[in-house]
mmCIF file of C-alpha atoms and ligand atoms in Angstrom:
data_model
loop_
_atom_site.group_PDB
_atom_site.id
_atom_site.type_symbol
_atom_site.label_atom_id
_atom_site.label_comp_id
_atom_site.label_asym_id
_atom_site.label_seq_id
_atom_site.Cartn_x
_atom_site.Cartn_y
_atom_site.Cartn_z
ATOM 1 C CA UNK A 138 -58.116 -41.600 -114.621
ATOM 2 C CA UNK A 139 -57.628 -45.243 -115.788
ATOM 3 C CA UNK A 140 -60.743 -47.650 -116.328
ATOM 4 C CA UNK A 141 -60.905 -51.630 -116.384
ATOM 5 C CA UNK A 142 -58.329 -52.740 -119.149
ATOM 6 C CA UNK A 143 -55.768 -49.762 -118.527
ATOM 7 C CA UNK A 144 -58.172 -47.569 -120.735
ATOM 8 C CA UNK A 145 -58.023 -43.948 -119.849
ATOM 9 C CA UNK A 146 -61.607 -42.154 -119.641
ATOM 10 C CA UNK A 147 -60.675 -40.596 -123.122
ATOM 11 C CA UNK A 148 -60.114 -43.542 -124.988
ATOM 12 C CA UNK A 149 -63.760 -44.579 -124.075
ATOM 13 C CA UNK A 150 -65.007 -41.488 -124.927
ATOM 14 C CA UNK A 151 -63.286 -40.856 -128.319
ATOM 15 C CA UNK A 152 -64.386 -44.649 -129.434
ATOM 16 C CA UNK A 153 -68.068 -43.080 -129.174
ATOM 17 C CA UNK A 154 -67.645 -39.770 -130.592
ATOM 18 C CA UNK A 155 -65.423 -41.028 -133.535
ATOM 19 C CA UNK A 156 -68.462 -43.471 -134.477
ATOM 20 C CA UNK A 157 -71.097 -40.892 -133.911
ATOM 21 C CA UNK A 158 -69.611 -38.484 -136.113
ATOM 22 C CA UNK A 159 -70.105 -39.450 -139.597
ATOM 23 C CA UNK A 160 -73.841 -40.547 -138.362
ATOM 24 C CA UNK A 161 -74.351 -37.511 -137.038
ATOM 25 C CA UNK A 162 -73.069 -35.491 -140.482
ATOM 26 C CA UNK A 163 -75.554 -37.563 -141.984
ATOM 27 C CA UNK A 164 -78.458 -36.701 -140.161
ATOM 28 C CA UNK A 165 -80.758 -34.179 -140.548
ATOM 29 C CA UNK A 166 -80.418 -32.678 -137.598
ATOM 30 C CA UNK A 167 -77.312 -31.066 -138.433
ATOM 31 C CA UNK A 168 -78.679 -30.132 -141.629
ATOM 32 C CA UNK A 169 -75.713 -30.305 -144.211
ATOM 33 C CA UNK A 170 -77.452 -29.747 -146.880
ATOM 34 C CA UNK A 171 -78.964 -26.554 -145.897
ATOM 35 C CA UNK A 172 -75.364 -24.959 -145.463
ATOM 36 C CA UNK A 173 -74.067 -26.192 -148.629
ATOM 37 C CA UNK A 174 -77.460 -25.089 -150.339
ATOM 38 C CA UNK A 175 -77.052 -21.368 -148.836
ATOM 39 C CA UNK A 176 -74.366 -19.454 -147.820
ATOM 40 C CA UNK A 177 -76.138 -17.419 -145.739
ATOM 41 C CA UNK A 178 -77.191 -20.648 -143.598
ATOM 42 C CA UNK A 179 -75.905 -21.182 -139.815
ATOM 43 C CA UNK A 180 -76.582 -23.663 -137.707
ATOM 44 C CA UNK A 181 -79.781 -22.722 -134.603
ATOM 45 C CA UNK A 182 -77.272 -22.771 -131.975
ATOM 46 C CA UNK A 183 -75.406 -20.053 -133.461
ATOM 47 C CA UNK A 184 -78.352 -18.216 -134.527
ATOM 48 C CA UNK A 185 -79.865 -18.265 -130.962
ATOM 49 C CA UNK A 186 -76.998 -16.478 -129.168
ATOM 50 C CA UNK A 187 -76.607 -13.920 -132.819
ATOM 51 C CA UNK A 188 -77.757 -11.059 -130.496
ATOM 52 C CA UNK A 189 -75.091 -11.784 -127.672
ATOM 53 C CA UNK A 190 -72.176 -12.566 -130.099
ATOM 54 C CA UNK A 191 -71.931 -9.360 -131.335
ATOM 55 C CA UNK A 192 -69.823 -8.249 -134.497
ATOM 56 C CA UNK A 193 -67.270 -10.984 -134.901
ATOM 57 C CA UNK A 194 -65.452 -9.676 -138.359
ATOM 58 C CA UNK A 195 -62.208 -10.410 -138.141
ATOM 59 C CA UNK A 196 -61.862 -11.781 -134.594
ATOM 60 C CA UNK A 197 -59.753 -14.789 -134.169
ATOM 61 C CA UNK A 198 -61.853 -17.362 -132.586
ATOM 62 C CA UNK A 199 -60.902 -21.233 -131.197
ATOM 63 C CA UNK A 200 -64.128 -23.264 -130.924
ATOM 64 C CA UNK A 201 -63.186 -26.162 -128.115
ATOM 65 C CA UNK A 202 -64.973 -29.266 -128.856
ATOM 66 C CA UNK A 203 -66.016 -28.425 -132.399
ATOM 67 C CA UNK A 204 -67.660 -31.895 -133.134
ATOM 68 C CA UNK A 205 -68.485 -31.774 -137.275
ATOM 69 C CA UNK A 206 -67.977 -28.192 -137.310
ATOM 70 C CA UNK A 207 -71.132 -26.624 -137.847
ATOM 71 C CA UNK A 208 -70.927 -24.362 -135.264
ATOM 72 C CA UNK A 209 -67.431 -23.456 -136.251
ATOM 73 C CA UNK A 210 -68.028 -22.866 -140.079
ATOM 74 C CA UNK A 211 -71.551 -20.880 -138.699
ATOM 75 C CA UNK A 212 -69.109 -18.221 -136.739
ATOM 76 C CA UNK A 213 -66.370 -18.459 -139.957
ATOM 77 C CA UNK A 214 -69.739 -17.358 -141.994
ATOM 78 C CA UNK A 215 -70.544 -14.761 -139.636
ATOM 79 C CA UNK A 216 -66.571 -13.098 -140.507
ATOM 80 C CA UNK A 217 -64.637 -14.430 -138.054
ATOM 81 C CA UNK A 218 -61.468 -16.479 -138.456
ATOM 82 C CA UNK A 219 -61.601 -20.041 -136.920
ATOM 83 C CA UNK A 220 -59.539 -22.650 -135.591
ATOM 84 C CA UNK A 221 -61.621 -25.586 -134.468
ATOM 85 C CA UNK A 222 -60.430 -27.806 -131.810
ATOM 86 C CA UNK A 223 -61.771 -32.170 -131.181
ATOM 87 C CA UNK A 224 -59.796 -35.566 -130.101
ATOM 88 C CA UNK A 225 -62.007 -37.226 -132.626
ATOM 89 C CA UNK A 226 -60.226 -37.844 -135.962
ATOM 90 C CA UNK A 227 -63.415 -39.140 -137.253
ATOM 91 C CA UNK A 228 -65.450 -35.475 -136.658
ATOM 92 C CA UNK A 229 -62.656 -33.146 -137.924
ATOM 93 C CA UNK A 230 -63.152 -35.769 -141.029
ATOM 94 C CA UNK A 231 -66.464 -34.291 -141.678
ATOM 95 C CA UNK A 232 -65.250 -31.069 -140.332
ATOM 96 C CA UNK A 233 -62.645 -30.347 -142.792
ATOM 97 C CA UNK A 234 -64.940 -31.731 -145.443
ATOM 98 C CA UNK A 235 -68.060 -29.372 -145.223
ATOM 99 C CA UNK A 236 -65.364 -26.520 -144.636
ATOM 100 C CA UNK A 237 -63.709 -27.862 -148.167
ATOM 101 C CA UNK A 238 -67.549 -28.046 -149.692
ATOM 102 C CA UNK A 239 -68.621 -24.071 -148.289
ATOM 103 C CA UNK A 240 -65.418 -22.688 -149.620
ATOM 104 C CA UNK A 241 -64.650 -21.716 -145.779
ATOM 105 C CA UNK A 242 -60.872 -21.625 -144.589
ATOM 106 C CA UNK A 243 -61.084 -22.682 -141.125
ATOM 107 C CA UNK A 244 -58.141 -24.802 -139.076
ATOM 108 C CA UNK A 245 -59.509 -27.871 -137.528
ATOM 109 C CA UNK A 246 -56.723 -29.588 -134.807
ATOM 110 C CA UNK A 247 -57.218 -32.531 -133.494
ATOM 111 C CA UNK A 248 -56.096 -32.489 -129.763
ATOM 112 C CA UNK A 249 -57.372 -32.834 -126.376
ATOM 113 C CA UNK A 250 -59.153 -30.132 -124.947
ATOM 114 C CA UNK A 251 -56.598 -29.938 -122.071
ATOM 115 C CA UNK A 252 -53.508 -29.666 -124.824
ATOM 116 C CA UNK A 253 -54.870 -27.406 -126.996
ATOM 117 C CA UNK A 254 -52.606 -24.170 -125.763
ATOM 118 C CA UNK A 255 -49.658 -26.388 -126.413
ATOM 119 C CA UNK A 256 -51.137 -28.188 -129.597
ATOM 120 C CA UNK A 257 -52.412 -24.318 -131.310
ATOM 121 C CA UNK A 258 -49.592 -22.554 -132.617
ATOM 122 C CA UNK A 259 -51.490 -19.095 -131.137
ATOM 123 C CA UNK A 260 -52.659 -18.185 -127.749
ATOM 124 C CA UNK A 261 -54.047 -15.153 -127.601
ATOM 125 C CA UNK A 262 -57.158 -15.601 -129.593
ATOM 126 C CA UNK A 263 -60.008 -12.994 -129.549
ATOM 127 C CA UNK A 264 -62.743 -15.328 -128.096
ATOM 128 C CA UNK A 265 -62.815 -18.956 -127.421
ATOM 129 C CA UNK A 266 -66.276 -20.435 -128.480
ATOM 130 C CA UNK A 267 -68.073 -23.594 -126.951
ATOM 131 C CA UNK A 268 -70.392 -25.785 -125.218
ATOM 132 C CA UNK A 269 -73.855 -27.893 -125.961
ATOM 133 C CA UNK A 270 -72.671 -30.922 -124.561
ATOM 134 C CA UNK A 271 -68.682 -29.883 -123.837
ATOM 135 C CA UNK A 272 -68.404 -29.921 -120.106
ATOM 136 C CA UNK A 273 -69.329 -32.981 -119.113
ATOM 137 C CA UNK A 274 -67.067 -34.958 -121.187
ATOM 138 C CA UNK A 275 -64.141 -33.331 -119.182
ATOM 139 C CA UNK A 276 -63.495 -34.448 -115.520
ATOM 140 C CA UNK A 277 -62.060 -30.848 -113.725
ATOM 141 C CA UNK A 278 -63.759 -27.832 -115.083
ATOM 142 C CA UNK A 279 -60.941 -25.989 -112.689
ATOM 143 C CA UNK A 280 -58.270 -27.364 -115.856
ATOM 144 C CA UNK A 281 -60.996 -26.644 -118.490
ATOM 145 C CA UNK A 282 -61.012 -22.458 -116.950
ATOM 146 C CA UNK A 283 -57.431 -22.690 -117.073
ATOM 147 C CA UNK A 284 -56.815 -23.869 -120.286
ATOM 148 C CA UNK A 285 -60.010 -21.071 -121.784
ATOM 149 C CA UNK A 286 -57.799 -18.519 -120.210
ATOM 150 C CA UNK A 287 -54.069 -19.396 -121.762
ATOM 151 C CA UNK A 288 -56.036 -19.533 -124.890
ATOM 152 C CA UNK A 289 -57.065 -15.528 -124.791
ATOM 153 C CA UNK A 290 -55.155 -12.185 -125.372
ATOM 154 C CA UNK A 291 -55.834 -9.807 -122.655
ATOM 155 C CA UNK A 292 -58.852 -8.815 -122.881
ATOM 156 C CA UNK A 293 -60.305 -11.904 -125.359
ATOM 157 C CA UNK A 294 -63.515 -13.381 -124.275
ATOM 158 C CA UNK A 295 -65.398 -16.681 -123.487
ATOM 159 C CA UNK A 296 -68.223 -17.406 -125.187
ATOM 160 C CA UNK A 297 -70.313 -20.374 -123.884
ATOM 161 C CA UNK A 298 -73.838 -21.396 -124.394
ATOM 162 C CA UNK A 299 -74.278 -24.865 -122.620
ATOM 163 C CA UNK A 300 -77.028 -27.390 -120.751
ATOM 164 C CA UNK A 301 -77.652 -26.351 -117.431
ATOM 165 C CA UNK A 302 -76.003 -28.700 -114.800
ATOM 166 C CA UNK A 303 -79.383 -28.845 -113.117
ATOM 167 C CA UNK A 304 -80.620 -30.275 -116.310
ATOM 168 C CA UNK A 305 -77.673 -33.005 -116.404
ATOM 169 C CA UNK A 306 -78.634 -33.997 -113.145
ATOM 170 C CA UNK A 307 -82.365 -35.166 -113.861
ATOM 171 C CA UNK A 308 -82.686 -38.836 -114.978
ATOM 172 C CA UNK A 309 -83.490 -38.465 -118.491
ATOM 173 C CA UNK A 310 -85.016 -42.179 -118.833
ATOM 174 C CA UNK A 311 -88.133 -41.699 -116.661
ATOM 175 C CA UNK A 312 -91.943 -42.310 -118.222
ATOM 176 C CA UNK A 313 -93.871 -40.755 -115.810
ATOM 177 C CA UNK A 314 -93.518 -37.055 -116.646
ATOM 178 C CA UNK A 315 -91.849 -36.384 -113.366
ATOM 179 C CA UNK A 316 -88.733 -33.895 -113.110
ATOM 180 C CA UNK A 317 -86.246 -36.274 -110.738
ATOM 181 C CA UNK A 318 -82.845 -35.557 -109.688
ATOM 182 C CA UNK A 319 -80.655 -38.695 -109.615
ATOM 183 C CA UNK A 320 -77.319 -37.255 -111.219
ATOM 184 C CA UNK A 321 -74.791 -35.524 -109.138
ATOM 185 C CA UNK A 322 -75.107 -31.661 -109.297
ATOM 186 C CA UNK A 323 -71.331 -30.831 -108.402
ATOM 187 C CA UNK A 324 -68.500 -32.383 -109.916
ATOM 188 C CA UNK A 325 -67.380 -35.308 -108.255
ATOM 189 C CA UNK A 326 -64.181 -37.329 -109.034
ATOM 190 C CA UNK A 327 -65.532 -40.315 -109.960
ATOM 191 C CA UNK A 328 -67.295 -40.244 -113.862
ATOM 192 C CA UNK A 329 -70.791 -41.210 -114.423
ATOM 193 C CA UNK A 330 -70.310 -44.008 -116.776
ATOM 194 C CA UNK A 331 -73.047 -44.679 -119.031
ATOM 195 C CA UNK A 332 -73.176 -47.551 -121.781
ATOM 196 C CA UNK A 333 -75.815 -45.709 -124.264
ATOM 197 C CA UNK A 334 -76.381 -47.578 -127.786
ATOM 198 C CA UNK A 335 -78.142 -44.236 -128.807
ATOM 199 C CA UNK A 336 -77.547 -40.601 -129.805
ATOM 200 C CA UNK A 337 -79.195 -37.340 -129.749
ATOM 201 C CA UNK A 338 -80.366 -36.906 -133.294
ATOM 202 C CA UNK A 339 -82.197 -39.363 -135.787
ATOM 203 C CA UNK A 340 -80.222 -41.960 -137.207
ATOM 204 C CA UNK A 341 -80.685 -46.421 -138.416
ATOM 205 C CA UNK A 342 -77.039 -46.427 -137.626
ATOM 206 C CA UNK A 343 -76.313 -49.203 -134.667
ATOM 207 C CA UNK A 344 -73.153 -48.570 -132.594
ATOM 208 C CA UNK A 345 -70.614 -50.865 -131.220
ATOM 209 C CA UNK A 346 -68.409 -48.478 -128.767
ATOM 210 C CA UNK A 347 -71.208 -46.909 -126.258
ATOM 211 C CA UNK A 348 -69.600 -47.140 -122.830
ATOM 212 C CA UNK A 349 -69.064 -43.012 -122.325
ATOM 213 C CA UNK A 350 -67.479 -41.154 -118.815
ATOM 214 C CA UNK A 351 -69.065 -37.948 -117.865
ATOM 215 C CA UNK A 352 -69.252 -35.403 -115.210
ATOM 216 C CA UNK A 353 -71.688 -32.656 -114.113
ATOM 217 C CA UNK A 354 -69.973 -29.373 -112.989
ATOM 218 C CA UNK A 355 -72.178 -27.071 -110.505
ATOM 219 C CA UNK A 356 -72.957 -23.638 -112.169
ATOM 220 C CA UNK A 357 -71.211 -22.249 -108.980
ATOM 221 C CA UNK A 358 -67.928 -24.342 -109.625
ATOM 222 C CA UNK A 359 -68.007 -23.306 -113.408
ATOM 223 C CA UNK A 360 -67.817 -19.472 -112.124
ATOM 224 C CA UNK A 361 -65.796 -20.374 -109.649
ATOM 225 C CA UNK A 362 -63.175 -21.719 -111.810
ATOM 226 C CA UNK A 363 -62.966 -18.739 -114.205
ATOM 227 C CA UNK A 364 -62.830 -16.459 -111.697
ATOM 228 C CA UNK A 365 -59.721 -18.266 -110.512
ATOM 229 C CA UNK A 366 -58.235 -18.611 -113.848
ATOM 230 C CA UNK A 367 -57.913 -14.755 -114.120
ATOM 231 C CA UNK A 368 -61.724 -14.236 -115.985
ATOM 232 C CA UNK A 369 -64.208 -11.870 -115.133
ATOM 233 C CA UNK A 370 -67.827 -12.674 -115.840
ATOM 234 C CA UNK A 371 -69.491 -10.253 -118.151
ATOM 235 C CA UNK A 372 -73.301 -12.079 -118.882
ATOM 236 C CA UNK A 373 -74.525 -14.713 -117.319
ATOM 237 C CA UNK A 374 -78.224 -15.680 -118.746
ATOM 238 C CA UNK A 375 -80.223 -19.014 -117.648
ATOM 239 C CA UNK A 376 -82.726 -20.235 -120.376
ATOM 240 C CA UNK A 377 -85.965 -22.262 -120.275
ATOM 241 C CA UNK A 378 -85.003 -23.960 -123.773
ATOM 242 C CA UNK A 379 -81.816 -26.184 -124.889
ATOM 243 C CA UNK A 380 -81.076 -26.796 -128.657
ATOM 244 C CA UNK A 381 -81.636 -30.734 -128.270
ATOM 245 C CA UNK A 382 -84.372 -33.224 -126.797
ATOM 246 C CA UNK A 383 -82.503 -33.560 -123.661
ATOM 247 C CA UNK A 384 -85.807 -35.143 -121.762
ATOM 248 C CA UNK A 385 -87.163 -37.562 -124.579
ATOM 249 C CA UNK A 386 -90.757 -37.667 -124.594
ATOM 250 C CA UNK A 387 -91.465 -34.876 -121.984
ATOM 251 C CA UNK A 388 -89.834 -31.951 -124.783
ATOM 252 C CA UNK A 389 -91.459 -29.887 -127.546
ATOM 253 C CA UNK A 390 -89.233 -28.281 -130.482
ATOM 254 C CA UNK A 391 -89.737 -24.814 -131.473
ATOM 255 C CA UNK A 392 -89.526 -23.127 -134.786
ATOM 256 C CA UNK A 393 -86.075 -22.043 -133.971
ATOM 257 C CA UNK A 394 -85.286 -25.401 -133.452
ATOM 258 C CA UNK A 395 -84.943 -25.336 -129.106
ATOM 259 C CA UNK A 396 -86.202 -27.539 -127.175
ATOM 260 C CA UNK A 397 -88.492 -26.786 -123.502
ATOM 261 C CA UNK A 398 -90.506 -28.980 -121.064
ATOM 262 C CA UNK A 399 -94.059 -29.267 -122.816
ATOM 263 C CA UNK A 400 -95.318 -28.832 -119.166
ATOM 264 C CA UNK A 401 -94.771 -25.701 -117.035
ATOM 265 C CA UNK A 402 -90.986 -25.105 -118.340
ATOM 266 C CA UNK A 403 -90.800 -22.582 -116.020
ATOM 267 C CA UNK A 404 -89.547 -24.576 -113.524
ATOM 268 C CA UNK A 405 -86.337 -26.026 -115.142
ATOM 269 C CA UNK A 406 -83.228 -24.041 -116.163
ATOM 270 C CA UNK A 407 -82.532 -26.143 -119.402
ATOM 271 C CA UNK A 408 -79.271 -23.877 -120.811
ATOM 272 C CA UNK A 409 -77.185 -20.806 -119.947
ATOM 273 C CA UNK A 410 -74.911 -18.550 -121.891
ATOM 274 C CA UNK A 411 -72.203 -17.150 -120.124
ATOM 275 C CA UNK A 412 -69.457 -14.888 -121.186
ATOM 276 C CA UNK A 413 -66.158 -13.387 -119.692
ATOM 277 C CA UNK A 414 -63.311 -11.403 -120.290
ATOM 278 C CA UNK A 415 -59.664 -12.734 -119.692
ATOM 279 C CA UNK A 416 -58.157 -9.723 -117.126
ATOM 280 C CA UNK A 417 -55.297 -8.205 -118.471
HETATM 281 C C1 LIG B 70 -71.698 -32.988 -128.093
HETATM 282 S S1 LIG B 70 -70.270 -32.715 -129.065
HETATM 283 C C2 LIG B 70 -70.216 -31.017 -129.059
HETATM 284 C C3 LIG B 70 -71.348 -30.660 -129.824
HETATM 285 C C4 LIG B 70 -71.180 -29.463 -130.605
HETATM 286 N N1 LIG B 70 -71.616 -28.376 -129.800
HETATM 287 C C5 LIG B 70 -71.989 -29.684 -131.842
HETATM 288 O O1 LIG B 70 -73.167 -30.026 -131.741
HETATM 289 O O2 LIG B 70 -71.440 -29.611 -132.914
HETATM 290 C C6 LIG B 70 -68.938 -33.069 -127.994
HETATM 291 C C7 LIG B 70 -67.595 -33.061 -128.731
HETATM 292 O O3 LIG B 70 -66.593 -33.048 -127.711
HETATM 293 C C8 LIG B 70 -65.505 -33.808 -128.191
HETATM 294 N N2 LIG B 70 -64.700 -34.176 -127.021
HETATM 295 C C9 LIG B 70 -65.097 -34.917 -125.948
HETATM 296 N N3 LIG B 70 -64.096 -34.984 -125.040
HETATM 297 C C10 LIG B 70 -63.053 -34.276 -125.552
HETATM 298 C C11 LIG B 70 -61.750 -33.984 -125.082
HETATM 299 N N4 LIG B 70 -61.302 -34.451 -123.903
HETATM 300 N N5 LIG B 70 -60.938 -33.225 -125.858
HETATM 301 C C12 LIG B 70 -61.378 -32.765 -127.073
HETATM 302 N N6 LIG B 70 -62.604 -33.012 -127.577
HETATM 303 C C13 LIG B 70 -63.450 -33.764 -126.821
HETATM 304 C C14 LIG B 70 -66.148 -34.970 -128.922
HETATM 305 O O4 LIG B 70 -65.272 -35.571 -129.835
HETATM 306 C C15 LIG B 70 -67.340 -34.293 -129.589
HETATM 307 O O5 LIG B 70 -67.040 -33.927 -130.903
#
């Protein structure tokens, strides 16, 4: 999928995430500090799925999309033995930094998502571990069930905890309080493109590369595509909070650090987990 100047949709999107990353490992938000200031510290996404995720001593897991790492080093912390998988050079940077600073031993490859069975020397991992913001940076989720799937043993399990598509599909920008859909639902072929100087935590930092290609992918399509790619679905929960101010100015932050509609949240599925099991 080639954009004006023969750029693939990748190059535009690694340009962003690459200058994000270091801002990002210096915001609060992702709290560095706190994990090098107590070992016993993990980051709120992990913490809000703790009763889902089970015991994980020992398990092999590959978290897809792995950004800084927090999330990664979180699950190492909790006893399981990671391999953390970006395309941005600049985030495995700070990954394999605050993995050097907690003392953790955890693998962090840079590859596509799409690659990563060929670029990971294993494939049969005991759960693959992802999401919050993941999917729509990748244009065919059908690929993205394919490639979960050839990463698992028999038997190993998806773990994914990720904005709602209905939530992707709202216009984000609005003033007026209202709840509008203006994003596609189901995943089309052609990316939104978006040219966003901003992020989603607090940083002075200005950025330069903000042009970004996303897609949404329809809750149904998501099942769909594991069900194709030889997964059965073992939990599938919708939640009324996400772990980020998706809706600026319409959100309020809890003590656990998730984020709901101020008004009537009720009505929005903001997140889902979902797990499944690769068939044997
Ligand atoms: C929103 S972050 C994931 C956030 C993560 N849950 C966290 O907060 O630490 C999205 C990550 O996906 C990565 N990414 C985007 N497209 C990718 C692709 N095609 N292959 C591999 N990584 C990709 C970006 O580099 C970025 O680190």
């Amino acid at each position: 999928m080639m954009s004006g100047g023969g750029q693939d949709y990748r190059d535009f999107n690694r340009a962003s995430w690459d200058e994000r990353a270091p801002a990002h490992a210096a915001s609060p938000g992702y709290a560095i500090e706190r994990f090098v200031a107590d070992s016993s510290f993990i980051s709120d996404v992990v913490r809000f799925d703790l009763p889902r995720l089970g015991d994980l001593t020992g398990q092999r897991g590959v978290h897809l999309q792995c950004h800084i790492g927090t999330d990664t080093l979180s699950l190492a912390r909790l006893g399981a033995q990671m391999t953390g998988v970006d395309f941005s050079p600049a985030a495995l940077a700070e990954a394999r930094q605050l993995a050097a600073r907690l003392g953790l031993a955890v693998d962090f490859v840079q590859s596509d998502v799409y690659d990563a069975p060929t670029a990971l020397t294993a494939s049969d991992f005991d759960f693959v571990f992802t999401g919050i913001g993941a999917l729509c940076w990748l244009p065919d989720v059908r690929r993205w069930a394919r490639t979960v799937s050839a990463l698992l043993r028999p038997g190993g399990r998806l773990f994914i905890r990720e904005g709602h598509p209905v939530l992707w599909s709202l216009d984000d920008m609005r003033q007026d309080g209202l709840l509008v859909i203006d994003f596609p639902y189901f995943e089309r072929t052609e990316p939104m493109v978006f040219d966003y100087p901003g992020t989603y935590v607090e940083t002075d930092v200005t950025f330069e590369h903000n042009v970004t290609h996303e897609w949404n992918h329809g809750l149904g399509e998501i099942v769909t595509a594991l069900l194709d790619a030889g997964m059965q679905i073992t939990a599938l929960e919708e939640h009324d909070s996400v772990p980020w101010e998706a809706l600026p100015g319409m959100m309020q932050r809890d003590e656990q650090g998730e984020w709901r509609l101020a008004e009537r949240p009720w009505r929005l599925p903001h997140s889902y987990t979902l797990q499944a099991v690769r068939s044997g």
